[in-house]
Short mmCIF file of C-alpha atoms in Angstrom, two decimals:
data_model
loop_
_atom_site.label_atom_id
_atom_site.label_comp_id
_atom_site.label_asym_id
_atom_site.label_seq_id
_atom_site.Cartn_x
_atom_site.Cartn_y
_atom_site.Cartn_z
CA UNK V 1 95.71 76.17 123.13
CA UNK V 2 99.44 75.20 121.78
CA UNK V 3 102.66 77.30 121.24
CA UNK V 4 106.33 75.69 119.92
CA UNK V 5 108.95 77.32 121.42
CA UNK V 6 112.21 77.18 119.07
CA UNK V 7 114.25 79.24 121.56
CA UNK V 8 114.04 77.84 125.14
CA UNK V 9 116.36 80.27 126.49
CA UNK V 10 113.39 82.81 125.16
CA UNK V 11 110.44 80.90 126.93
CA UNK V 12 112.10 80.98 130.27
CA UNK V 13 113.15 84.72 129.36
CA UNK V 14 108.99 85.37 129.10
CA UNK V 15 108.18 83.09 131.35
CA UNK V 16 109.51 85.23 133.95
CA UNK V 17 110.05 88.29 132.66
CA UNK V 18 106.76 88.35 129.93
CA UNK V 19 102.92 90.32 130.65
CA UNK V 20 99.91 88.50 131.08
CA UNK V 21 96.63 88.70 130.27
CA UNK V 22 94.18 87.63 132.50
CA UNK V 23 90.50 86.89 130.88
CA UNK V 24 87.72 86.42 133.36
CA UNK V 25 84.29 84.46 133.00
CA UNK V 26 84.21 84.36 129.26
CA UNK V 27 81.79 80.43 127.74
CA UNK V 28 83.03 77.96 126.94
CA UNK V 29 83.19 77.92 122.72
CA UNK V 30 83.60 82.04 122.66
CA UNK V 31 86.34 81.96 120.14
CA UNK V 32 89.55 84.56 122.28
CA UNK V 33 92.41 85.39 120.20
CA UNK V 34 95.71 87.31 120.90
CA UNK V 35 97.08 89.15 117.67
CA UNK V 36 97.63 86.81 114.67
CA UNK V 37 95.67 83.32 117.13
CA UNK V 38 92.71 82.44 118.08
CA UNK V 39 91.24 79.59 119.36
CA UNK V 40 88.20 78.39 121.15
CA UNK V 41 87.67 78.60 124.46
CA UNK V 42 87.46 75.72 127.00
CA UNK V 43 86.27 75.00 130.55
CA UNK V 44 89.97 75.65 131.88
CA UNK V 45 90.90 79.32 129.93
CA UNK V 46 91.90 82.41 132.45
CA UNK V 47 94.23 83.90 129.21
CA UNK V 48 97.73 83.97 128.02
CA UNK V 49 100.92 84.52 129.77
CA UNK V 50 104.97 84.72 128.21
CA UNK V 51 103.38 87.65 126.41
CA UNK V 52 106.21 89.61 124.62
CA UNK V 53 105.59 93.50 126.25
CA UNK V 54 104.48 95.91 123.60
CA UNK V 55 101.84 96.64 121.18
CA UNK V 56 99.08 93.19 121.26
CA UNK V 57 95.87 93.13 119.87
CA UNK V 58 92.50 90.88 121.76
CA UNK V 59 89.80 89.39 119.93
CA UNK V 60 86.86 87.66 120.67
CA UNK V 61 83.65 86.68 119.06
CA UNK V 62 80.57 85.06 120.83
CA UNK V 63 79.65 81.50 120.40
CA UNK V 64 77.02 79.89 119.31
CA UNK V 65 74.14 78.25 121.04
CA UNK V 66 74.26 75.06 119.91
CA UNK V 67 77.76 74.66 119.37
CA UNK V 68 79.81 74.03 115.92
CA UNK V 69 82.05 76.61 114.36
CA UNK V 70 79.68 79.70 113.52
CA UNK V 71 80.76 82.49 115.90
CA UNK V 72 79.01 86.37 116.74
CA UNK V 73 80.94 89.50 115.14
CA UNK V 74 84.47 90.03 116.32
CA UNK V 75 85.13 92.39 118.49
CA UNK V 76 88.87 93.56 119.80
CA UNK V 77 91.01 96.29 121.44
CA UNK V 78 94.56 96.90 121.19
CA UNK V 79 96.85 97.04 124.44
CA UNK V 80 99.91 98.23 125.25
CA UNK V 81 101.64 95.09 127.73
CA UNK V 82 105.14 95.81 130.04
CA UNK V 83 107.00 94.04 130.73
CA UNK V 84 106.19 91.08 134.10
CA UNK V 85 102.49 93.03 133.73
CA UNK V 86 99.19 91.56 134.84
CA UNK V 87 96.17 92.74 132.65
CA UNK V 88 92.29 91.71 133.88
CA UNK V 89 89.83 91.77 131.50
CA UNK V 90 86.64 90.33 131.91
CA UNK V 91 83.96 88.89 129.71
CA UNK V 92 80.54 91.35 129.54
CA UNK V 93 78.10 88.97 128.60
CA UNK V 94 75.39 92.20 127.04
CA UNK V 95 78.27 93.27 124.40
CA UNK V 96 79.06 90.02 124.08
CA UNK V 97 82.78 91.53 123.95
CA UNK V 98 85.98 91.49 127.28
CA UNK V 99 86.04 94.74 129.13
CA UNK V 100 89.11 95.90 130.63
CA UNK V 101 89.07 96.04 134.48
CA UNK V 102 90.47 98.68 137.09
CA UNK V 103 94.42 98.10 136.87
CA UNK V 104 94.02 97.23 140.58
CA UNK V 105 93.13 93.81 139.67
CA UNK V 106 95.90 92.87 138.27
CA UNK V 107 98.36 93.68 141.00
CA UNK V 108 96.20 91.50 143.03
CA UNK V 109 96.25 88.74 140.65
CA UNK V 110 100.31 89.35 140.18
CA UNK V 111 100.81 87.25 143.69
CA UNK V 112 98.18 84.76 142.51
CA UNK V 113 99.35 84.12 139.21
CA UNK V 114 101.29 80.94 139.96
CA UNK V 115 98.13 79.23 140.90
CA UNK V 116 95.81 80.61 137.90
CA UNK V 117 99.48 79.17 135.52
CA UNK V 118 98.12 76.25 134.87
CA UNK V 119 95.03 77.74 133.60
CA UNK V 120 96.73 79.98 131.25
CA UNK V 121 98.03 79.50 127.78
CA UNK V 122 101.45 80.51 126.35
CA UNK V 123 101.56 83.05 124.13
CA UNK V 124 101.69 81.55 120.34
CA UNK V 125 105.28 83.07 119.95
CA UNK V 126 105.14 80.85 116.18
CA UNK V 127 103.04 84.14 114.68
CA UNK V 128 104.72 86.47 117.07
CA UNK V 129 107.26 87.12 113.99
CA UNK V 130 104.55 88.27 111.57
CA UNK V 131 102.84 90.00 113.82
CA UNK V 132 106.09 92.34 114.07
CA UNK V 133 106.20 92.63 110.70
CA UNK V 134 102.25 93.91 110.42
CA UNK V 135 102.84 96.49 113.55
CA UNK V 136 106.82 97.64 113.52
CA UNK V 137 105.10 101.61 112.36
CA UNK V 138 102.23 101.85 115.10
CA UNK V 139 103.54 103.08 117.97
CA UNK V 140 101.55 102.56 121.75
CA UNK V 141 100.89 107.10 120.64
CA UNK V 142 99.27 105.59 117.57
CA UNK V 143 97.60 103.09 118.82
CA UNK V 144 95.86 105.49 121.77
CA UNK V 145 94.78 108.43 119.17
CA UNK V 146 93.50 105.87 116.35
CA UNK V 147 91.10 103.28 117.85
CA UNK V 148 87.59 104.14 119.32
CA UNK V 149 87.13 106.51 122.61
CA UNK V 150 85.53 103.24 123.93
CA UNK V 151 88.72 100.83 122.90
CA UNK V 152 86.76 98.51 120.85
CA UNK V 153 86.71 97.62 117.83
CA UNK V 154 83.70 96.07 116.64
CA UNK V 155 82.96 94.19 113.14
CA UNK V 156 80.23 95.87 112.85
CA UNK V 157 79.68 99.42 113.81
CA UNK V 158 77.10 100.41 116.80
CA UNK V 159 74.87 102.60 115.01
CA UNK V 160 71.91 104.89 116.34
CA UNK V 161 68.59 105.15 114.43
CA UNK V 162 68.37 109.31 113.32
CA UNK V 163 64.48 110.28 113.77
CA UNK V 164 62.22 111.07 110.94
CA UNK V 165 60.75 113.81 112.00
CA UNK V 166 56.97 113.84 112.30
CA UNK V 167 56.02 116.64 109.83
CA UNK V 168 56.88 117.10 105.67
CA UNK V 169 58.24 119.97 106.69
CA UNK V 170 60.90 117.99 108.50
CA UNK V 171 61.15 115.09 106.71
CA UNK V 172 61.90 117.86 103.76
CA UNK V 173 65.14 118.55 105.21
CA UNK V 174 66.21 115.29 105.34
CA UNK V 175 65.45 115.75 101.25
CA UNK V 176 62.79 112.06 102.06
CA UNK V 177 59.48 111.89 100.37
CA UNK V 178 56.26 112.76 103.21
CA UNK V 179 54.76 110.06 104.60
CA UNK V 180 52.50 108.19 102.26
CA UNK V 181 53.99 108.75 98.95
CA UNK V 182 54.17 106.46 96.46
CA UNK V 183 57.79 105.25 95.39
CA UNK V 184 58.59 107.01 91.92
CA UNK V 185 61.78 105.09 92.03
CA UNK V 186 64.24 103.01 93.45
CA UNK V 187 66.62 106.18 94.34
CA UNK V 188 63.76 107.40 96.38
CA UNK V 189 63.32 103.55 98.22
CA UNK V 190 66.57 103.96 99.40
CA UNK V 191 65.70 107.66 101.05
CA UNK V 192 62.76 105.88 102.43
CA UNK V 193 65.29 103.45 104.48
CA UNK V 194 65.79 104.94 107.65
CA UNK V 195 68.72 106.85 108.82
CA UNK V 196 71.34 105.84 111.18
CA UNK V 197 74.64 106.94 112.31
CA UNK V 198 76.85 105.93 114.46
CA UNK V 199 77.25 105.49 118.44
CA UNK V 200 79.47 108.93 120.40
CA UNK V 201 82.67 107.04 120.89
CA UNK V 202 83.17 103.60 118.88
CA UNK V 203 84.54 104.93 115.74
CA UNK V 204 87.95 104.50 114.63
CA UNK V 205 89.83 108.15 114.83
CA UNK V 206 90.98 107.40 111.32
CA UNK V 207 92.91 110.99 109.11
CA UNK V 208 90.07 112.74 107.38
CA UNK V 209 91.12 112.51 103.99
CA UNK V 210 90.31 115.34 101.89
CA UNK V 211 87.73 115.08 99.03
CA UNK V 212 89.82 118.44 97.12
CA UNK V 213 92.77 117.26 95.88
CA UNK V 214 93.77 121.62 95.07
CA UNK V 215 94.79 123.80 97.08
CA UNK V 216 92.09 127.46 97.16
CA UNK V 217 91.78 129.22 93.99
CA UNK V 218 93.62 127.20 91.57
CA UNK V 219 93.27 127.15 87.90
CA UNK V 220 91.67 125.09 86.11
CA UNK V 221 95.57 123.72 84.58
CA UNK V 222 96.90 123.25 88.77
CA UNK V 223 93.44 121.31 89.79
CA UNK V 224 94.38 118.74 86.09
CA UNK V 225 98.06 119.08 87.85
CA UNK V 226 96.90 117.85 91.34
CA UNK V 227 94.00 115.60 90.53
CA UNK V 228 96.23 113.85 88.92
CA UNK V 229 100.17 114.07 91.02
CA UNK V 230 98.39 113.77 94.53
CA UNK V 231 101.36 115.02 96.03
CA UNK V 232 99.38 118.40 97.82
CA UNK V 233 96.45 115.88 98.59
CA UNK V 234 99.23 113.40 100.87
CA UNK V 235 100.98 116.79 102.31
CA UNK V 236 97.58 118.43 103.74
CA UNK V 237 97.20 114.68 105.57
CA UNK V 238 100.71 114.84 106.95
CA UNK V 239 100.54 118.55 108.11
CA UNK V 240 96.99 117.83 109.31
CA UNK V 241 97.78 114.87 112.09
CA UNK V 242 101.86 113.87 111.39
CA UNK V 243 104.17 117.41 110.44
CA UNK V 244 107.36 116.83 110.21
CA UNK V 245 106.70 113.29 111.08
CA UNK V 246 106.10 111.09 107.63
CA UNK V 247 106.63 107.76 108.75
CA UNK V 248 104.16 107.46 111.11
CA UNK V 249 101.00 107.82 108.18
CA UNK V 250 102.87 103.79 107.73
CA UNK V 251 101.34 103.39 111.31
CA UNK V 252 97.95 104.48 110.03
CA UNK V 253 98.18 102.23 107.15
CA UNK V 254 99.57 99.23 109.51
CA UNK V 255 96.43 99.70 111.97
CA UNK V 256 94.25 100.44 109.32
CA UNK V 257 95.16 97.19 107.72
CA UNK V 258 95.09 94.77 110.78
CA UNK V 259 91.43 96.68 111.81
CA UNK V 260 90.56 94.70 108.40
CA UNK V 261 92.47 91.08 108.79
CA UNK V 262 91.92 90.67 112.60
CA UNK V 263 88.77 92.53 113.73
CA UNK V 264 87.03 91.57 110.37
CA UNK V 265 86.09 95.85 110.40
CA UNK V 266 85.66 96.14 106.37
CA UNK V 267 85.83 100.31 106.57
CA UNK V 268 89.20 99.82 107.76
CA UNK V 269 89.95 98.35 104.71
CA UNK V 270 88.27 100.91 102.41
CA UNK V 271 90.86 103.66 104.38
CA UNK V 272 93.70 101.45 103.80
CA UNK V 273 92.53 101.51 100.80
CA UNK V 274 92.28 105.49 99.71
CA UNK V 275 95.45 106.00 102.05
CA UNK V 276 97.04 104.01 99.59
CA UNK V 277 95.63 105.39 96.63
CA UNK V 278 97.31 108.80 98.23
CA UNK V 279 100.17 107.67 99.04
CA UNK V 280 100.51 105.43 95.74
CA UNK V 281 99.65 108.57 93.03
CA UNK V 282 102.42 111.04 94.84
CA UNK V 283 105.40 111.20 91.55
CA UNK V 284 106.79 114.66 93.89
CA UNK V 285 106.90 112.81 96.95
CA UNK V 286 108.28 110.09 95.99
CA UNK V 287 111.03 112.03 95.06
CA UNK V 288 110.55 114.45 98.06
CA UNK V 289 109.84 111.40 101.17
CA UNK V 290 112.21 108.72 99.72
CA UNK V 291 112.35 106.80 103.36
CA UNK V 292 108.91 107.03 103.81
CA UNK V 293 108.55 104.93 100.29
CA UNK V 294 110.99 102.52 101.31
CA UNK V 295 109.40 101.69 104.40
CA UNK V 296 106.53 101.76 102.68
CA UNK V 297 107.36 98.72 100.31
CA UNK V 298 108.15 96.81 103.84
CA UNK V 299 105.20 96.93 104.81
CA UNK V 300 103.07 96.26 101.63
CA UNK V 301 105.31 93.05 100.83
CA UNK V 302 104.05 91.86 104.62
CA UNK V 303 100.55 92.84 104.11
CA UNK V 304 99.88 91.93 100.57
CA UNK V 305 101.62 87.70 102.17
CA UNK V 306 99.04 87.53 104.71
CA UNK V 307 95.96 87.79 102.71
CA UNK V 308 94.93 84.71 100.76
CA UNK V 309 95.63 84.50 96.04
CA UNK V 310 92.23 84.27 96.11
CA UNK V 311 90.59 87.11 98.12
CA UNK V 312 91.91 89.05 95.22
CA UNK V 313 89.86 88.49 93.32
CA UNK V 314 86.77 88.70 95.40
CA UNK V 315 88.05 92.22 96.68
CA UNK V 316 90.72 93.66 96.24
CA UNK V 317 90.43 93.15 92.31
CA UNK V 318 87.28 95.22 92.06
CA UNK V 319 88.32 97.57 89.84
CA UNK V 320 91.69 96.39 89.40
CA UNK V 321 92.26 99.13 92.71
CA UNK V 322 95.37 96.73 93.64
CA UNK V 323 97.30 96.28 90.33
CA UNK V 324 96.44 99.00 89.08
CA UNK V 325 97.48 101.78 92.41
CA UNK V 326 100.66 99.99 92.83
CA UNK V 327 101.60 100.29 88.12
CA UNK V 328 100.61 104.17 88.58
CA UNK V 329 103.31 103.75 91.82
CA UNK V 330 106.22 101.74 89.77
CA UNK V 331 105.91 103.94 86.82
CA UNK V 332 106.85 107.03 89.08
CA UNK V 333 109.79 105.10 90.57
CA UNK V 334 111.46 105.16 87.21
CA UNK V 335 112.08 108.49 87.45
CA UNK V 336 114.93 110.17 87.68
CA UNK V 337 114.43 111.97 90.74
CA UNK V 338 114.41 108.62 92.74
CA UNK V 339 117.36 107.10 94.66
CA UNK V 340 118.50 104.26 93.33
CA UNK V 341 118.22 102.45 96.55
CA UNK V 342 114.49 102.96 96.17
CA UNK V 343 114.29 102.09 92.27
CA UNK V 344 115.87 98.67 93.31
CA UNK V 345 113.61 98.40 96.00
CA UNK V 346 110.06 99.01 93.99
CA UNK V 347 112.19 96.95 91.62
CA UNK V 348 112.10 93.48 93.81
CA UNK V 349 108.79 94.02 94.94
CA UNK V 350 106.59 94.02 91.11
CA UNK V 351 108.88 91.09 90.25
CA UNK V 352 107.49 89.36 93.68
CA UNK V 353 103.90 90.53 92.80
CA UNK V 354 103.87 89.11 89.39
CA UNK V 355 105.62 86.20 90.39
CA UNK V 356 103.31 84.98 93.50
CA UNK V 357 99.81 86.94 92.12
CA UNK V 358 100.62 86.46 88.56
CA UNK V 359 99.95 90.83 88.03
CA UNK V 360 100.03 92.02 84.62
CA UNK V 361 101.94 95.47 85.79
CA UNK V 362 103.25 95.88 81.97
CA UNK V 363 100.11 96.83 80.15
CA UNK V 364 98.95 100.16 79.57
CA UNK V 365 97.53 101.65 82.88
CA UNK V 366 94.35 103.24 83.45
CA UNK V 367 95.84 106.49 84.04
CA UNK V 368 97.16 107.44 80.58
CA UNK V 369 93.19 107.07 79.65
CA UNK V 370 91.65 110.56 79.40
CA UNK V 371 90.86 112.11 82.71
CA UNK V 372 87.51 113.33 83.69
CA UNK V 373 88.48 116.94 86.02
CA UNK V 374 85.22 118.48 87.71
CA UNK V 375 86.44 122.22 88.03
CA UNK V 376 84.95 124.47 91.44
CA UNK V 377 81.64 126.25 90.72
CA UNK V 378 82.87 129.64 88.51
CA UNK V 379 85.91 128.58 87.31
CA UNK V 380 85.87 128.26 83.52
CA UNK V 381 88.49 126.51 81.06
CA UNK V 382 89.18 129.80 77.93
#
């Protein structure tokens, strides 16, 4: 575990003022990481020193019997560290994760930190700038609100089996076929699979995005308009969790991206896509919240630079999601209501993506096709 420190003065300052994350009882061969870097744990490993104060993400994956590069599912947690703070984590063999210890342990270890120094690796300074650019809008309060109640972010959600019900009437209430009945279709076969639910306190607490994109009592014309311009839905999201603080929505977008990119949480990627879709397809909101969208472009610039180009072939470009979504965003930013500063920044970002990924933003967007809108029950079109 090594780090390059191009600035000797900064290295000296963090040696005395930086925080330390002491990690105890981690088995050799475990993959341990902080922020954007990870290493295989050796016999002398006891943690990380010279950690810049601020928000960090520590994560680990258990090694597997027989060695090799295979590791178990990744788990991690966000830590907000103060200057000269000593935070103690201890390996839990049952959960294959590191758990925080009482604050008193950190205070006790502070006195013996010099003796531990030889067992602590320096923070990977070379990735600090990248980490800061990916978390610039995630405040300590936001991380606390978004992370699971347990504090632990797991690549695979911890789930419990829902009881199926012993009697036919119980299973009918759950829309399941009676026991012993023969499957008539693939869908019916799926219905027989056991239902699972996340264990309480283990889910990331993302903002619930609206399923209805228009206000109650909307006319067919209003339903169509709100289904094409998602500004109403975006306003509901901000009112729900970030009233008067639109930039904090970018913190949630970054949080979801980190949980996916580093925490390997696929549900976080799905939330990132849905939230980005609402932001990009809200034409009226772009004119109203121009500071939000100037910063959104910066956030996306750093995020997309961290994903390998071939990744888009497998996941992001499925159904052409990202290119079509950004195409709508760039189209909306051509409006006269958009400030010139934002418009120029969008043009530069578009040119960057075209050069880096060879994406074509000039083709006719899917949005030009007829839009099929489902009307609420009882609403008729004359």
